[in-house]
Amino acid sequence: MNFHDEDGWPIVNLELLPDMKQMVDHAHELNLTAGWYQHNCICADNCESEKQYESQIEGDMEALLHFGFDAVKVDGCGGYDDPNLVKFNRKLTEMASRHILVENCHSDSVQYEPDHNKPPSEGCPYHFYRTFRDIRPSYASVMNNLAKE
């Protein structure tokens, strides 16, 4: 595992972020919310087994709750394919004593179809999800995403 320790806990650069809980608490003192962007594609974890994926999911949830974040954006790289992201969100809902916003950032590879026969809180495991790829700072990238509508 590249960006998680052997127990699945996310590795934090303590020189840059010596106390993430204190940082989040400070944001709350300023009446702000704090979110965490996990599993971006630049720093993708490439797990070798389902056990490693499970370990990362558990470690990510524990860290998210420990640090006190209010939201999490989970990118489509590493162990978070759609079935694991659904599992992550359901476990997080069970573990959290408060509401935490979850964004699925899997671009155009979203495989989970919301159940429109249920209320949103039951029919979709995400609060937000993306439908297009990242927009790069170029005319072609913007036009490509607009053409997908």
Coordinates of C-alpha atoms in Angstrom, one line a residue:
M1 CA 0.0 0.0 0.0
N2 CA 1.5 3.3 -1.1
F3 CA -0.4 5.9 0.9
H4 CA -1.8 3.8 3.8
D5 CA 0.2 2.0 6.5
E6 CA -0.1 -1.7 7.0
D7 CA -3.2 -1.3 9.1
G8 CA -5.0 0.7 6.4
W9 CA -4.6 4.1 8.1
P10 CA -3.8 7.0 5.7
I11 CA -0.3 8.2 5.9
V12 CA -0.1 11.9 6.8
N13 CA 3.0 14.0 6.2
L14 CA 3.4 15.3 9.8
E15 CA 5.9 17.9 8.7
L16 CA 3.3 19.6 6.6
L17 CA 0.3 18.7 8.7
P18 CA 1.5 18.1 12.3
D19 CA -2.0 18.0 13.8
M20 CA -4.9 17.5 11.4
K21 CA -7.5 17.2 14.2
Q22 CA -6.3 20.6 15.5
M23 CA -6.6 22.0 12.0
V24 CA -10.2 20.8 11.6
D25 CA -11.1 22.0 15.1
H26 CA -9.7 25.4 14.2
A27 CA -11.9 25.5 11.1
H28 CA -14.9 24.6 13.2
E29 CA -14.0 27.5 15.7
L30 CA -14.2 29.8 12.7
N31 CA -17.6 28.4 11.8
L32 CA -16.3 26.7 8.8
T33 CA -16.5 23.1 7.7
A34 CA -13.6 20.9 6.6
G35 CA -13.5 18.3 3.9
W36 CA -10.9 15.6 2.9
Y37 CA -10.1 14.6 -0.6
Q38 CA -9.1 10.9 -0.6
H39 CA -7.6 8.6 -3.2
N40 CA -6.8 11.1 -5.9
C41 CA -5.4 9.6 -9.1
I42 CA -2.0 11.2 -8.8
C43 CA -1.4 9.3 -5.6
A44 CA -3.4 6.1 -6.3
D45 CA -3.0 3.2 -4.0
N46 CA -2.8 -0.1 -5.9
C47 CA -3.9 -2.8 -3.5
E48 CA -3.1 -6.4 -4.1
S49 CA -6.1 -7.9 -2.5
E50 CA -9.7 -7.4 -1.3
K51 CA -8.3 -7.5 2.3
Q52 CA -6.1 -4.5 1.6
Y53 CA -9.1 -2.6 0.1
E54 CA -11.1 -3.4 3.2
S55 CA -8.3 -2.3 5.5
Q56 CA -8.0 1.0 3.6
I57 CA -11.8 1.6 3.8
E58 CA -11.8 1.0 7.6
G59 CA -8.7 3.1 8.1
D60 CA -10.1 5.9 6.0
M61 CA -13.3 5.9 8.0
E62 CA -11.5 5.8 11.3
A63 CA -9.2 8.7 10.3
L64 CA -12.1 10.8 8.9
L65 CA -14.0 10.4 12.1
H66 CA -10.9 10.9 14.3
F67 CA -9.9 14.1 12.6
G68 CA -13.5 15.4 12.7
F69 CA -13.9 16.2 9.0
D70 CA -17.4 17.2 7.8
A71 CA -17.1 15.9 4.3
V72 CA -15.1 13.5 2.1
K73 CA -14.5 13.5 -1.6
V74 CA -13.5 10.1 -2.8
D75 CA -11.8 9.9 -6.2
G76 CA -12.0 7.0 -8.6
C77 CA -8.5 5.7 -8.1
G78 CA -7.1 3.1 -5.7
G79 CA -9.5 0.7 -4.0
Y80 CA -12.6 2.9 -4.3
D81 CA -14.4 1.4 -7.2
D82 CA -18.2 1.9 -7.0
P83 CA -19.0 -1.3 -4.9
N84 CA -16.3 -0.3 -2.4
L85 CA -17.5 3.3 -2.3
V86 CA -21.0 2.2 -1.6
K87 CA -19.7 0.0 1.2
F88 CA -17.6 2.9 2.6
N89 CA -20.6 5.2 2.7
R90 CA -22.9 2.6 4.4
K91 CA -20.2 1.8 7.0
L92 CA -19.5 5.5 7.6
T93 CA -23.2 6.2 8.1
E94 CA -23.3 3.4 10.7
M95 CA -20.2 4.5 12.5
A96 CA -20.6 8.3 12.5
S97 CA -22.5 10.1 15.3
R98 CA -23.1 13.0 12.9
H99 CA -23.8 13.7 9.3
I100 CA -20.8 13.6 6.9
L101 CA -21.2 14.6 3.3
V102 CA -19.8 12.1 0.7
E103 CA -19.0 13.0 -2.8
N104 CA -18.3 10.3 -5.4
C105 CA -15.7 11.7 -7.9
H106 CA -15.7 8.8 -10.3
S107 CA -16.3 11.0 -13.4
D108 CA -18.0 9.1 -16.2
S109 CA -17.3 5.7 -14.7
V110 CA -20.1 5.8 -12.1
Q111 CA -21.6 2.3 -12.1
Y112 CA -24.1 2.8 -9.3
E113 CA -27.6 3.7 -10.4
P114 CA -29.7 5.4 -7.8
D115 CA -33.0 3.7 -6.9
H116 CA -35.4 6.5 -7.8
N117 CA -38.3 4.6 -6.1
K118 CA -36.7 5.4 -2.7
P119 CA -36.2 8.7 -1.0
P120 CA -32.7 10.1 -1.8
S121 CA -31.4 9.3 1.6
E122 CA -32.0 5.6 0.9
G123 CA -31.8 5.4 -2.9
C124 CA -28.3 6.8 -3.4
P125 CA -25.2 6.3 -1.2
Y126 CA -23.7 9.6 -2.2
H127 CA -24.7 13.2 -1.6
F128 CA -22.9 14.4 -4.8
Y129 CA -21.4 12.6 -7.7
R130 CA -19.7 13.7 -10.9
T131 CA -20.9 12.9 -14.4
F132 CA -17.9 14.2 -16.4
R133 CA -14.1 14.0 -16.3
D134 CA -12.0 16.8 -14.8
I135 CA -11.9 20.0 -16.8
R136 CA -8.3 20.9 -17.7
P137 CA -7.3 24.6 -18.3
S138 CA -7.8 24.3 -22.0
Y139 CA -10.5 25.2 -24.5
A140 CA -10.6 21.6 -25.8
S141 CA -11.2 20.1 -22.4
V142 CA -14.0 22.5 -21.6
M143 CA -15.7 21.9 -25.0
N144 CA -15.3 18.1 -24.6
N145 CA -17.1 18.1 -21.3
L146 CA -19.9 20.4 -22.7
A147 CA -20.4 18.1 -25.6
K148 CA -21.2 15.2 -23.3
E149 CA -24.4 16.9 -22.1

